[in-house]
Structure formats: structure tokens, C-alpha cells
PDB file of C-alpha atoms and ligand atoms in Angstrom:
ATOM      1  CA  MET A   1     144.368 -73.086  16.411  1.00  0.00           C
ATOM      2  CA  GLN A   2     145.256 -70.570  13.710  1.00  0.00           C
ATOM      3  CA  HIS A   3     148.702 -68.952  13.445  1.00  0.00           C
ATOM      4  CA  LEU A   4     149.994 -66.251  11.103  1.00  0.00           C
ATOM      5  CA  ILE A   5     153.260 -67.321   9.528  1.00  0.00           C
ATOM      6  CA  THR A   6     152.715 -66.244   5.913  1.00  0.00           C
ATOM      7  CA  PRO A   7     149.862 -64.344   4.206  1.00  0.00           C
ATOM      8  CA  ASN A   8     148.625 -67.686   2.838  1.00  0.00           C
ATOM      9  CA  ASP A   9     147.493 -68.640   6.348  1.00  0.00           C
ATOM     10  CA  PHE A  10     144.430 -66.440   5.720  1.00  0.00           C
ATOM     11  CA  THR A  11     141.948 -67.012   2.881  1.00  0.00           C
ATOM     12  CA  ASN A  12     140.785 -64.071   0.757  1.00  0.00           C
ATOM     13  CA  LYS A  13     137.443 -64.254   2.547  1.00  0.00           C
ATOM     14  CA  GLU A  14     139.136 -64.070   5.956  1.00  0.00           C
ATOM     15  CA  ILE A  15     141.195 -61.092   4.775  1.00  0.00           C
ATOM     16  CA  LYS A  16     138.071 -59.247   3.634  1.00  0.00           C
ATOM     17  CA  VAL A  17     136.499 -59.753   7.078  1.00  0.00           C
ATOM     18  CA  LEU A  18     139.792 -58.719   8.695  1.00  0.00           C
ATOM     19  CA  PHE A  19     139.767 -55.479   6.692  1.00  0.00           C
ATOM     20  CA  GLU A  20     136.177 -54.737   7.787  1.00  0.00           C
ATOM     21  CA  ASP A  21     137.436 -54.929  11.375  1.00  0.00           C
ATOM     22  CA  ALA A  22     140.543 -52.875  10.544  1.00  0.00           C
ATOM     23  CA  ARG A  23     138.274 -50.170   9.120  1.00  0.00           C
ATOM     24  CA  LEU A  24     136.402 -50.045  12.455  1.00  0.00           C
ATOM     25  CA  PHE A  25     139.730 -49.741  14.291  1.00  0.00           C
ATOM     26  CA  GLN A  26     141.105 -47.057  11.948  1.00  0.00           C
ATOM     27  CA  ASP A  27     140.483 -44.270  14.467  1.00  0.00           C
ATOM     28  CA  LEU A  28     142.951 -46.158  16.728  1.00  0.00           C
ATOM     29  CA  GLN A  29     140.770 -45.649  19.796  1.00  0.00           C
ATOM     30  CA  SER A  30     140.909 -48.002  22.772  1.00  0.00           C
ATOM     31  CA  ASN A  31     138.372 -50.730  23.498  1.00  0.00           C
ATOM     32  CA  ASN A  32     138.274 -53.718  25.824  1.00  0.00           C
ATOM     33  CA  LEU A  33     137.937 -56.600  23.360  1.00  0.00           C
ATOM     34  CA  LEU A  34     141.088 -58.284  24.683  1.00  0.00           C
ATOM     35  CA  ASN A  35     140.785 -57.290  28.350  1.00  0.00           C
ATOM     36  CA  GLY A  36     142.542 -59.842  30.531  1.00  0.00           C
ATOM     37  CA  LYS A  37     144.583 -61.258  27.639  1.00  0.00           C
ATOM     38  CA  LEU A  38     148.359 -61.310  27.648  1.00  0.00           C
ATOM     39  CA  ILE A  39     150.656 -61.082  24.643  1.00  0.00           C
ATOM     40  CA  VAL A  40     154.403 -61.777  24.589  1.00  0.00           C
ATOM     41  CA  THR A  41     156.723 -60.204  22.020  1.00  0.00           C
ATOM     42  CA  LEU A  42     160.116 -61.673  21.240  1.00  0.00           C
ATOM     43  CA  PHE A  43     162.209 -59.611  18.825  1.00  0.00           C
ATOM     44  CA  PHE A  44     165.600 -61.108  17.994  1.00  0.00           C
ATOM     45  CA  GLU A  45     166.093 -58.567  15.166  1.00  0.00           C
ATOM     46  CA  ASN A  46     165.839 -54.766  15.318  1.00  0.00           C
ATOM     47  CA  SER A  47     162.454 -53.180  14.914  1.00  0.00           C
ATOM     48  CA  THR A  48     160.899 -49.754  15.307  1.00  0.00           C
ATOM     49  CA  ARG A  49     157.506 -49.888  13.613  1.00  0.00           C
ATOM     50  CA  THR A  50     156.512 -53.538  13.852  1.00  0.00           C
ATOM     51  CA  ARG A  51     157.212 -53.992  17.544  1.00  0.00           C
ATOM     52  CA  SER A  52     155.642 -50.721  18.668  1.00  0.00           C
ATOM     53  CA  SER A  53     152.743 -51.226  16.262  1.00  0.00           C
ATOM     54  CA  PHE A  54     151.962 -54.649  17.737  1.00  0.00           C
ATOM     55  CA  GLU A  55     152.322 -53.326  21.270  1.00  0.00           C
ATOM     56  CA  ILE A  56     150.066 -50.345  20.619  1.00  0.00           C
ATOM     57  CA  ALA A  57     147.528 -52.562  18.820  1.00  0.00           C
ATOM     58  CA  ALA A  58     147.449 -54.981  21.771  1.00  0.00           C
ATOM     59  CA  LYS A  59     147.106 -52.166  24.310  1.00  0.00           C
ATOM     60  CA  ARG A  60     144.375 -50.436  22.293  1.00  0.00           C
ATOM     61  CA  LEU A  61     142.444 -53.704  22.552  1.00  0.00           C
ATOM     62  CA  GLY A  62     142.946 -53.785  26.318  1.00  0.00           C
ATOM     63  CA  ALA A  63     145.532 -56.608  26.382  1.00  0.00           C
ATOM     64  CA  ALA A  64     148.679 -56.601  28.499  1.00  0.00           C
ATOM     65  CA  VAL A  65     152.040 -56.932  26.730  1.00  0.00           C
ATOM     66  CA  VAL A  66     155.295 -58.442  27.918  1.00  0.00           C
ATOM     67  CA  ASN A  67     158.312 -57.579  25.737  1.00  0.00           C
ATOM     68  CA  LEU A  68     161.027 -60.128  26.341  1.00  0.00           C
ATOM     69  CA  GLU A  69     164.386 -58.376  26.234  1.00  0.00           C
ATOM     70  CA  VAL A  70     166.284 -60.883  24.142  1.00  0.00           C
ATOM     71  CA  GLN A  71     169.613 -59.151  24.733  1.00  0.00           C
ATOM     72  CA  THR A  72     169.346 -60.085  28.411  1.00  0.00           C
ATOM     73  CA  SER A  73     167.339 -63.301  28.046  1.00  0.00           C
ATOM     74  CA  SER A  74     168.464 -66.901  28.505  1.00  0.00           C
ATOM     75  CA  THR A  75     169.082 -67.386  24.778  1.00  0.00           C
ATOM     76  CA  LYS A  76     172.218 -65.388  25.590  1.00  0.00           C
ATOM     77  CA  LYS A  77     173.038 -68.127  28.143  1.00  0.00           C
ATOM     78  CA  GLY A  78     172.830 -70.844  25.512  1.00  0.00           C
ATOM     79  CA  GLU A  79     169.122 -71.737  25.715  1.00  0.00           C
ATOM     80  CA  THR A  80     167.570 -72.607  22.342  1.00  0.00           C
ATOM     81  CA  VAL A  81     164.772 -70.396  20.986  1.00  0.00           C
ATOM     82  CA  GLU A  82     162.521 -73.490  21.083  1.00  0.00           C
ATOM     83  CA  ASP A  83     163.156 -73.906  24.830  1.00  0.00           C
ATOM     84  CA  THR A  84     162.660 -70.181  25.463  1.00  0.00           C
ATOM     85  CA  VAL A  85     159.317 -70.327  23.667  1.00  0.00           C
ATOM     86  CA  ALA A  86     158.239 -73.549  25.439  1.00  0.00           C
ATOM     87  CA  ASN A  87     159.021 -71.887  28.784  1.00  0.00           C
ATOM     88  CA  LEU A  88     157.089 -68.751  27.885  1.00  0.00           C
ATOM     89  CA  ASN A  89     154.206 -70.933  26.712  1.00  0.00           C
ATOM     90  CA  ALA A  90     154.120 -72.629  30.131  1.00  0.00           C
ATOM     91  CA  MET A  91     153.151 -69.218  31.567  1.00  0.00           C
ATOM     92  CA  LYS A  92     149.989 -69.322  29.416  1.00  0.00           C
ATOM     93  CA  PRO A  93     150.171 -66.239  27.203  1.00  0.00           C
ATOM     94  CA  ASP A  94     147.340 -65.693  24.704  1.00  0.00           C
ATOM     95  CA  ALA A  95     149.693 -65.038  21.756  1.00  0.00           C
ATOM     96  CA  ILE A  96     153.409 -64.926  21.008  1.00  0.00           C
ATOM     97  CA  ILE A  97     154.790 -62.493  18.433  1.00  0.00           C
ATOM     98  CA  ILE A  98     158.254 -63.320  17.150  1.00  0.00           C
ATOM     99  CA  ARG A  99     160.857 -61.789  14.836  1.00  0.00           C
ATOM    100  CA  HIS A 100     164.051 -63.689  14.061  1.00  0.00           C
ATOM    101  CA  SER A 101     166.752 -63.636  11.403  1.00  0.00           C
ATOM    102  CA  GLU A 102     166.321 -67.361  10.690  1.00  0.00           C
ATOM    103  CA  CYS A 103     163.913 -68.177   7.848  1.00  0.00           C
ATOM    104  CA  GLY A 104     161.249 -70.646   8.923  1.00  0.00           C
ATOM    105  CA  LEU A 105     161.857 -70.318  12.665  1.00  0.00           C
ATOM    106  CA  PRO A 106     158.358 -69.012  13.615  1.00  0.00           C
ATOM    107  CA  ALA A 107     156.740 -71.921  11.742  1.00  0.00           C
ATOM    108  CA  SER A 108     158.928 -74.438  13.569  1.00  0.00           C
ATOM    109  CA  LEU A 109     157.784 -73.078  16.955  1.00  0.00           C
ATOM    110  CA  ILE A 110     154.123 -73.969  16.459  1.00  0.00           C
ATOM    111  CA  GLU A 111     154.604 -77.421  17.981  1.00  0.00           C
ATOM    112  CA  TYR A 112     155.876 -75.877  21.247  1.00  0.00           C
ATOM    113  CA  VAL A 113     152.886 -73.645  21.997  1.00  0.00           C
ATOM    114  CA  ASP A 114     149.190 -73.680  22.905  1.00  0.00           C
ATOM    115  CA  CYS A 115     148.544 -70.151  21.635  1.00  0.00           C
ATOM    116  CA  PRO A 116     148.777 -68.413  18.241  1.00  0.00           C
ATOM    117  CA  ILE A 117     152.234 -67.561  16.915  1.00  0.00           C
ATOM    118  CA  LEU A 118     152.457 -64.373  14.862  1.00  0.00           C
ATOM    119  CA  ASN A 119     155.435 -64.000  12.566  1.00  0.00           C
ATOM    120  CA  ALA A 120     156.753 -60.430  12.776  1.00  0.00           C
ATOM    121  CA  GLY A 121     159.449 -61.178  10.174  1.00  0.00           C
ATOM    122  CA  ASP A 122     161.754 -64.187   9.688  1.00  0.00           C
ATOM    123  CA  GLY A 123     164.934 -63.342   7.802  1.00  0.00           C
ATOM    124  CA  LYS A 124     164.174 -62.723   4.158  1.00  0.00           C
ATOM    125  CA  ASN A 125     161.318 -65.202   4.220  1.00  0.00           C
ATOM    126  CA  ALA A 126     158.047 -63.540   5.256  1.00  0.00           C
ATOM    127  CA  HIS A 127     156.491 -60.496   6.894  1.00  0.00           C
ATOM    128  CA  PRO A 128     152.771 -61.242   6.715  1.00  0.00           C
ATOM    129  CA  THR A 129     151.448 -58.329   8.779  1.00  0.00           C
ATOM    130  CA  GLN A 130     153.402 -55.860   6.607  1.00  0.00           C
ATOM    131  CA  ALA A 131     151.902 -57.335   3.424  1.00  0.00           C
ATOM    132  CA  LEU A 132     148.405 -57.232   4.950  1.00  0.00           C
ATOM    133  CA  LEU A 133     148.763 -53.584   5.967  1.00  0.00           C
ATOM    134  CA  ASP A 134     150.147 -52.759   2.513  1.00  0.00           C
ATOM    135  CA  LEU A 135     147.176 -54.434   0.832  1.00  0.00           C
ATOM    136  CA  PHE A 136     144.811 -52.634   3.221  1.00  0.00           C
ATOM    137  CA  THR A 137     146.422 -49.252   2.419  1.00  0.00           C
ATOM    138  CA  ILE A 138     146.129 -49.932  -1.330  1.00  0.00           C
ATOM    139  CA  THR A 139     142.503 -51.062  -0.952  1.00  0.00           C
ATOM    140  CA  GLU A 140     141.572 -47.924   0.996  1.00  0.00           C
ATOM    141  CA  TYR A 141     143.333 -45.608  -1.457  1.00  0.00           C
ATOM    142  CA  PHE A 142     141.542 -47.045  -4.480  1.00  0.00           C
ATOM    143  CA  ASN A 143     138.189 -47.488  -2.688  1.00  0.00           C
ATOM    144  CA  GLY A 144     138.378 -51.233  -3.187  1.00  0.00           C
ATOM    145  CA  LYS A 145     138.931 -51.055  -6.954  1.00  0.00           C
ATOM    146  CA  ILE A 146     142.360 -52.687  -7.035  1.00  0.00           C
ATOM    147  CA  LYS A 147     141.931 -55.446  -9.617  1.00  0.00           C
ATOM    148  CA  GLY A 148     144.333 -54.988 -12.547  1.00  0.00           C
ATOM    149  CA  LYS A 149     146.416 -52.269 -10.871  1.00  0.00           C
ATOM    150  CA  ASN A 150     150.136 -52.383 -11.679  1.00  0.00           C
ATOM    151  CA  ILE A 151     152.513 -52.198  -8.751  1.00  0.00           C
ATOM    152  CA  ALA A 152     156.278 -51.816  -9.106  1.00  0.00           C
ATOM    153  CA  ILE A 153     158.180 -53.344  -6.206  1.00  0.00           C
ATOM    154  CA  VAL A 154     161.485 -51.492  -6.303  1.00  0.00           C
ATOM    155  CA  GLY A 155     164.641 -52.470  -4.450  1.00  0.00           C
ATOM    156  CA  ASP A 156     166.434 -55.417  -2.935  1.00  0.00           C
ATOM    157  CA  ILE A 157     163.869 -58.023  -3.968  1.00  0.00           C
ATOM    158  CA  SER A 158     166.194 -60.964  -3.268  1.00  0.00           C
ATOM    159  CA  ASN A 159     166.659 -60.069   0.411  1.00  0.00           C
ATOM    160  CA  SER A 160     163.291 -58.566   1.257  1.00  0.00           C
ATOM    161  CA  ARG A 161     160.662 -60.426   3.261  1.00  0.00           C
ATOM    162  CA  VAL A 162     158.307 -57.523   2.514  1.00  0.00           C
ATOM    163  CA  ALA A 163     158.675 -58.271  -1.198  1.00  0.00           C
ATOM    164  CA  SER A 164     158.157 -62.008  -0.759  1.00  0.00           C
ATOM    165  CA  SER A 165     155.022 -61.640   1.371  1.00  0.00           C
ATOM    166  CA  ASN A 166     153.566 -59.011  -0.958  1.00  0.00           C
ATOM    167  CA  LEU A 167     154.297 -61.198  -3.980  1.00  0.00           C
ATOM    168  CA  GLU A 168     152.374 -63.981  -2.247  1.00  0.00           C
ATOM    169  CA  LEU A 169     149.442 -61.757  -1.295  1.00  0.00           C
ATOM    170  CA  LEU A 170     148.855 -58.988  -3.861  1.00  0.00           C
ATOM    171  CA  PRO A 171     148.254 -61.177  -6.950  1.00  0.00           C
ATOM    172  CA  ARG A 172     145.523 -63.046  -5.003  1.00  0.00           C
ATOM    173  CA  PHE A 173     143.585 -59.760  -5.093  1.00  0.00           C
ATOM    174  CA  GLY A 174     144.227 -59.085  -8.783  1.00  0.00           C
ATOM    175  CA  LEU A 175     147.246 -56.760  -8.540  1.00  0.00           C
ATOM    176  CA  ASN A 176     150.056 -57.122 -11.116  1.00  0.00           C
ATOM    177  CA  PRO A 177     153.529 -56.872  -9.587  1.00  0.00           C
ATOM    178  CA  ILE A 178     156.511 -55.734 -11.641  1.00  0.00           C
ATOM    179  CA  LEU A 179     159.880 -56.352 -10.005  1.00  0.00           C
ATOM    180  CA  VAL A 180     162.351 -53.506 -10.433  1.00  0.00           C
ATOM    181  CA  SER A 181     165.942 -53.812  -9.229  1.00  0.00           C
ATOM    182  CA  PRO A 182     169.574 -53.975 -10.252  1.00  0.00           C
ATOM    183  CA  THR A 183     170.406 -57.454 -11.606  1.00  0.00           C
ATOM    184  CA  ARG A 184     172.215 -58.374  -8.375  1.00  0.00           C
ATOM    185  CA  TYR A 185     168.992 -58.040  -6.366  1.00  0.00           C
ATOM    186  CA  GLN A 186     166.763 -59.897  -8.833  1.00  0.00           C
ATOM    187  CA  VAL A 187     165.119 -63.267  -8.178  1.00  0.00           C
ATOM    188  CA  LYS A 188     163.795 -65.962 -10.496  1.00  0.00           C
ATOM    189  CA  SER A 189     160.152 -65.053 -10.786  1.00  0.00           C
ATOM    190  CA  LYS A 190     156.988 -65.579 -12.783  1.00  0.00           C
ATOM    191  CA  PHE A 191     156.416 -61.816 -12.575  1.00  0.00           C
ATOM    192  CA  LYS A 192     157.702 -59.240 -15.029  1.00  0.00           C
ATOM    193  CA  THR A 193     161.199 -58.167 -13.994  1.00  0.00           C
ATOM    194  CA  THR A 194     163.185 -55.143 -15.134  1.00  0.00           C
ATOM    195  CA  THR A 195     166.207 -53.060 -14.190  1.00  0.00           C
ATOM    196  CA  ASN A 196     164.692 -49.935 -15.748  1.00  0.00           C
ATOM    197  CA  LEU A 197     162.152 -48.047 -13.635  1.00  0.00           C
ATOM    198  CA  GLN A 198     161.961 -45.080 -15.993  1.00  0.00           C
ATOM    199  CA  LYS A 199     160.866 -47.350 -18.846  1.00  0.00           C
ATOM    200  CA  ILE A 200     157.748 -48.671 -17.052  1.00  0.00           C
ATOM    201  CA  ILE A 201     156.740 -45.558 -15.087  1.00  0.00           C
ATOM    202  CA  ASP A 202     153.790 -44.755 -17.371  1.00  0.00           C
ATOM    203  CA  ASP A 203     152.239 -48.191 -16.719  1.00  0.00           C
ATOM    204  CA  LEU A 204     152.244 -47.866 -12.930  1.00  0.00           C
ATOM    205  CA  ASP A 205     149.465 -47.215 -10.414  1.00  0.00           C
ATOM    206  CA  ILE A 206     151.575 -47.942  -7.330  1.00  0.00           C
ATOM    207  CA  ILE A 207     155.269 -47.929  -6.421  1.00  0.00           C
ATOM    208  CA  MET A 208     156.410 -49.869  -3.380  1.00  0.00           C
ATOM    209  CA  SER A 209     159.954 -48.755  -2.625  1.00  0.00           C
ATOM    210  CA  LEU A 210     162.092 -51.025  -0.453  1.00  0.00           C
ATOM    211  CA  ARG A 211     165.264 -50.463   1.508  1.00  0.00           C
ATOM    212  CA  VAL A 212     168.398 -52.233   0.331  1.00  0.00           C
ATOM    213  CA  GLN A 213     169.025 -54.815   3.063  1.00  0.00           C
ATOM    214  CA  HIS A 214     172.764 -54.188   3.468  1.00  0.00           C
ATOM    215  CA  GLU A 215     172.722 -56.149   6.748  1.00  0.00           C
ATOM    216  CA  ARG A 216     171.925 -59.288   4.718  1.00  0.00           C
ATOM    217  CA  HIS A 217     174.780 -58.724   2.278  1.00  0.00           C
ATOM    218  CA  ASP A 218     178.434 -59.643   2.443  1.00  0.00           C
ATOM    219  CA  SER A 219     179.747 -57.685   5.430  1.00  0.00           C
ATOM    220  CA  ASN A 220     183.237 -57.322   3.927  1.00  0.00           C
ATOM    221  CA  THR A 221     182.246 -54.329   1.774  1.00  0.00           C
ATOM    222  CA  LEU A 222     184.330 -51.277   2.704  1.00  0.00           C
ATOM    223  CA  VAL A 223     182.425 -48.281   4.105  1.00  0.00           C
ATOM    224  CA  GLN A 224     183.435 -46.001   1.211  1.00  0.00           C
ATOM    225  CA  ASP A 225     182.428 -48.670  -1.349  1.00  0.00           C
ATOM    226  CA  LEU A 226     179.078 -49.064   0.385  1.00  0.00           C
ATOM    227  CA  GLU A 227     178.486 -45.325   0.194  1.00  0.00           C
ATOM    228  CA  LYS A 228     179.350 -45.373  -3.516  1.00  0.00           C
ATOM    229  CA  GLU A 229     177.031 -48.346  -4.055  1.00  0.00           C
ATOM    230  CA  LYS A 230     174.163 -46.470  -2.331  1.00  0.00           C
ATOM    231  CA  GLN A 231     174.654 -43.387  -4.490  1.00  0.00           C
ATOM    232  CA  GLU A 232     174.805 -45.485  -7.687  1.00  0.00           C
ATOM    233  CA  TYR A 233     171.626 -47.263  -6.618  1.00  0.00           C
ATOM    234  CA  ALA A 234     169.869 -43.963  -5.861  1.00  0.00           C
ATOM    235  CA  LYS A 235     170.614 -42.605  -9.340  1.00  0.00           C
ATOM    236  CA  LYS A 236     168.436 -45.293 -10.929  1.00  0.00           C
ATOM    237  CA  TYR A 237     165.960 -46.309  -8.237  1.00  0.00           C
ATOM    238  CA  CYS A 238     165.296 -43.372  -5.905  1.00  0.00           C
ATOM    239  CA  ILE A 239     161.658 -42.261  -6.238  1.00  0.00           C
ATOM    240  CA  THR A 240     161.931 -38.582  -7.133  1.00  0.00           C
ATOM    241  CA  LYS A 241     159.581 -35.869  -8.399  1.00  0.00           C
ATOM    242  CA  LYS A 242     161.510 -35.913 -11.649  1.00  0.00           C
ATOM    243  CA  LEU A 243     160.519 -39.568 -12.070  1.00  0.00           C
ATOM    244  CA  LEU A 244     156.894 -39.208 -10.940  1.00  0.00           C
ATOM    245  CA  LYS A 245     156.166 -35.879 -12.674  1.00  0.00           C
ATOM    246  CA  ASP A 246     152.444 -35.221 -12.150  1.00  0.00           C
ATOM    247  CA  LYS A 247     151.387 -38.863 -12.543  1.00  0.00           C
ATOM    248  CA  ASP A 248     148.774 -40.206 -10.173  1.00  0.00           C
ATOM    249  CA  ILE A 249     150.923 -42.884  -8.509  1.00  0.00           C
ATOM    250  CA  LEU A 250     150.568 -44.119  -4.945  1.00  0.00           C
ATOM    251  CA  VAL A 251     153.993 -44.308  -3.252  1.00  0.00           C
ATOM    252  CA  LEU A 252     154.536 -46.811  -0.444  1.00  0.00           C
ATOM    253  CA  HIS A 253     157.484 -47.924   1.701  1.00  0.00           C
ATOM    254  CA  PRO A 254     157.497 -50.300   4.690  1.00  0.00           C
ATOM    255  CA  GLY A 255     160.157 -48.276   6.528  1.00  0.00           C
ATOM    256  CA  PRO A 256     162.802 -47.629   7.587  1.00  0.00           C
ATOM    257  CA  VAL A 257     163.213 -45.228   4.656  1.00  0.00           C
ATOM    258  CA  ASN A 258     166.731 -44.296   3.584  1.00  0.00           C
ATOM    259  CA  ARG A 259     165.973 -40.718   2.547  1.00  0.00           C
ATOM    260  CA  ASN A 260     167.199 -39.667  -0.895  1.00  0.00           C
ATOM    261  CA  ILE A 261     168.272 -43.245  -1.632  1.00  0.00           C
ATOM    262  CA  ASP A 262     164.899 -45.038  -1.581  1.00  0.00           C
ATOM    263  CA  ILE A 263     162.605 -41.981  -1.822  1.00  0.00           C
ATOM    264  CA  SER A 264     163.539 -38.291  -2.105  1.00  0.00           C
ATOM    265  CA  ASN A 265     162.726 -35.840   0.689  1.00  0.00           C
ATOM    266  CA  GLU A 266     160.445 -34.025  -1.714  1.00  0.00           C
ATOM    267  CA  VAL A 267     158.378 -37.112  -2.571  1.00  0.00           C
ATOM    268  CA  LEU A 268     158.084 -38.040   1.111  1.00  0.00           C
ATOM    269  CA  LEU A 269     156.326 -34.685   1.596  1.00  0.00           C
ATOM    270  CA  ASP A 270     154.150 -35.158  -1.508  1.00  0.00           C
ATOM    271  CA  LYS A 271     150.531 -36.205  -1.013  1.00  0.00           C
ATOM    272  CA  ARG A 272     151.102 -39.248  -3.234  1.00  0.00           C
ATOM    273  CA  SER A 273     153.378 -40.686  -0.557  1.00  0.00           C
ATOM    274  CA  LYS A 274     151.326 -42.687   1.967  1.00  0.00           C
ATOM    275  CA  VAL A 275     154.184 -43.949   4.094  1.00  0.00           C
ATOM    276  CA  LEU A 276     152.736 -42.606   7.354  1.00  0.00           C
ATOM    277  CA  GLU A 277     149.241 -43.845   6.443  1.00  0.00           C
ATOM    278  CA  GLN A 278     150.819 -47.297   6.171  1.00  0.00           C
ATOM    279  CA  VAL A 279     152.098 -46.896   9.733  1.00  0.00           C
ATOM    280  CA  ALA A 280     148.676 -45.840  11.061  1.00  0.00           C
ATOM    281  CA  ASN A 281     146.935 -48.596   9.088  1.00  0.00           C
ATOM    282  CA  GLY A 282     149.496 -51.044  10.489  1.00  0.00           C
ATOM    283  CA  VAL A 283     148.092 -50.557  13.983  1.00  0.00           C
ATOM    284  CA  ALA A 284     144.478 -50.980  12.794  1.00  0.00           C
ATOM    285  CA  VAL A 285     145.307 -54.109  10.786  1.00  0.00           C
ATOM    286  CA  ARG A 286     147.292 -55.618  13.661  1.00  0.00           C
ATOM    287  CA  MET A 287     144.374 -54.895  16.029  1.00  0.00           C
ATOM    288  CA  ALA A 288     142.132 -56.843  13.651  1.00  0.00           C
ATOM    289  CA  ILE A 289     144.656 -59.700  13.412  1.00  0.00           C
ATOM    290  CA  LEU A 290     145.128 -59.967  17.188  1.00  0.00           C
ATOM    291  CA  LYS A 291     141.370 -59.930  17.708  1.00  0.00           C
ATOM    292  CA  LYS A 292     140.888 -62.655  15.102  1.00  0.00           C
ATOM    293  CA  LEU A 293     143.650 -64.971  16.339  1.00  0.00           C
ATOM    294  CA  ILE A 294     143.129 -64.550  20.073  1.00  0.00           C
ATOM    295  CA  LEU A 295     139.329 -64.734  20.091  1.00  0.00           C
ATOM    296  CA  GLN A 296     139.188 -67.558  17.475  1.00  0.00           C
TER     297      GLN A 296
HETATM  298  N1  LIG B   1     160.767 -53.075   8.224  1.00  0.00           N
HETATM  299  C1  LIG B   1     160.845 -54.040   7.145  1.00  0.00           C
HETATM  300  C2  LIG B   1     161.235 -55.413   7.650  1.00  0.00           C
HETATM  301  O1  LIG B   1     161.264 -55.636   8.824  1.00  0.00           O
HETATM  302  C3  LIG B   1     161.668 -53.587   6.006  1.00  0.00           C
HETATM  303  C4  LIG B   1     163.104 -53.256   6.279  1.00  0.00           C
HETATM  304  O2  LIG B   1     163.667 -53.615   7.308  1.00  0.00           O
HETATM  305  O3  LIG B   1     163.689 -52.635   5.406  1.00  0.00           O
HETATM  306  O4  LIG B   1     161.495 -56.286   6.843  1.00  0.00           O
END
């Protein structure tokens, strides 16, 4: 049984096949490949894109979806997540999709299930489907010629599961990540790291902007200090037209975008920004992943 906990659960060869399927699903039309299958989603952390993307992907493949409302579930009555998952598993779903704030939780649930577990984000640890859809979007944009491309990952690297999964995945396909962030969001890394985006802009083919994960920071920061911190951050790291000029740079963001802090309004409207293509590709890639894991 294959699960998807981190991007390393799929080989490069498997990912290439997955992307061939995703390309076929790119029109986002319905089919009946997963007719009669049932998928459970369990989101213990907020989500707009990932949860709806998985649900739409499952429904486009003809599967039924049960979204467990965790706010009203028995975990609120003291049941452990392991017991909740074991109970759901007893009802014989064909896959369980889980998001949780605890790093490593989805991996620890594998022993309680007889169906694939898909990690939809565990704390700051991993977000494999986001990294796969990012790689797919990059591959499509450059018509497959992605080897040697330089990608700046800009933002709260230390708290971002999107950064960690992309750093695991992108170099396997020949991309060169450069980590760009204020010192306080830096991590120890084998990749080039800088605080100065302006200085490296001419070397870049792709910018992946990330949200600052304030919810994972010290919650004692005063509201006015937080606002000041955001504005200070934006001055150096917001992706603006002034920064991009007329350079041919692909601009990505996993969402939710903090407008004019992560990316300016103007750049979001620019054809170099492929943020909504990422969202559309996310459904196609998740269709391919669900097909692969459920029909394995
Ligand atoms: N949507 C992404 C995630 O779930 C990024 C973010 O929340 O900023 O990690």
C-alpha cells in the first residue's frame, strides 16, 4: 500500500507518469475512474484551496467525499486522532486525507488504516501535494526544460511546509533553490541563502513567494507591532513591478496571498503571475494522485 506523506514517497519516474495523467485531467472535466470509491477528509487546520481542491478532484473522478467536521467531532470529546482514524478506517473508506498542526502525525497514522493516507499538510513539516502541483506548474510553463533553472523561495522558510516539501522535490528535477528571507526566518541549509532579493533578481527564472506564517510565531506580539513587522517585511520582500521590471520571471505563490505584503496587486494581475494556474493545476495533479493511490 502506497501513501503520500512527503514528496519522497514518489520516485521521479512515478512523478513523470503522474504528470502525464495530470495533463490529461487539465481540462478538469468529470470521468468515472473512481466511481463507487469513498474518500474521507479530516482537516484539523484551516484550509481553502487544499480541501476544496481535493474534494473537487475526487468528485471529478466520480468518487464520493465525506468531510469530517472536526470542530464537532469526537476529538473534541477527548478521543485521540489515532482512535478517530481507526474508527473511520473501520467504515472502509478508499483513502483518508488529513491536515493537522502536528508534524509527523499523518505518518504515524499509517499503522491504523487499510487505505492510503494523503498528507494535506502537517505543521511546518510537509505539504507534498502543493510541492507536486508547483513542480507541475513550473514544468508546464517551461515546456519541460526546467533543469538548471534558479528559483528563489521567498518568505518564512523556517515555518513553511511548502518550502520544506519544495526543497525536497525541486532539486531532484534539477532546479536550484535560493532561500530568501529575513535572518529570523532562515534555516540551516545546503542551499544558497540570502536576505537580499534585489541582489539576486537578475539570476532568477522563478520566484515562489510564501506567506509569513504568523500563526506559528509567538502569539504575544501586539497587533500594532505585527502590522509594523508586516510593513517592514513588505519593503524588502514584496514582489513588485519595480523589482521584476520587464524580466521574464515566473511568479508563484501557494496561497493564501497577503496582497501587497507577499505580492503587489499589480504583479498579481501581471501575466508572469501564475497563482491561479497553480490552483487549477492543483485539481489536475490531485486527480492524478488520487487515481494512482486508490487504484494501485
Ligand atoms: N496554503 C499553504 C499551506 O497550507 C501555505 C500557507 O498557509 O501559507 O501550508
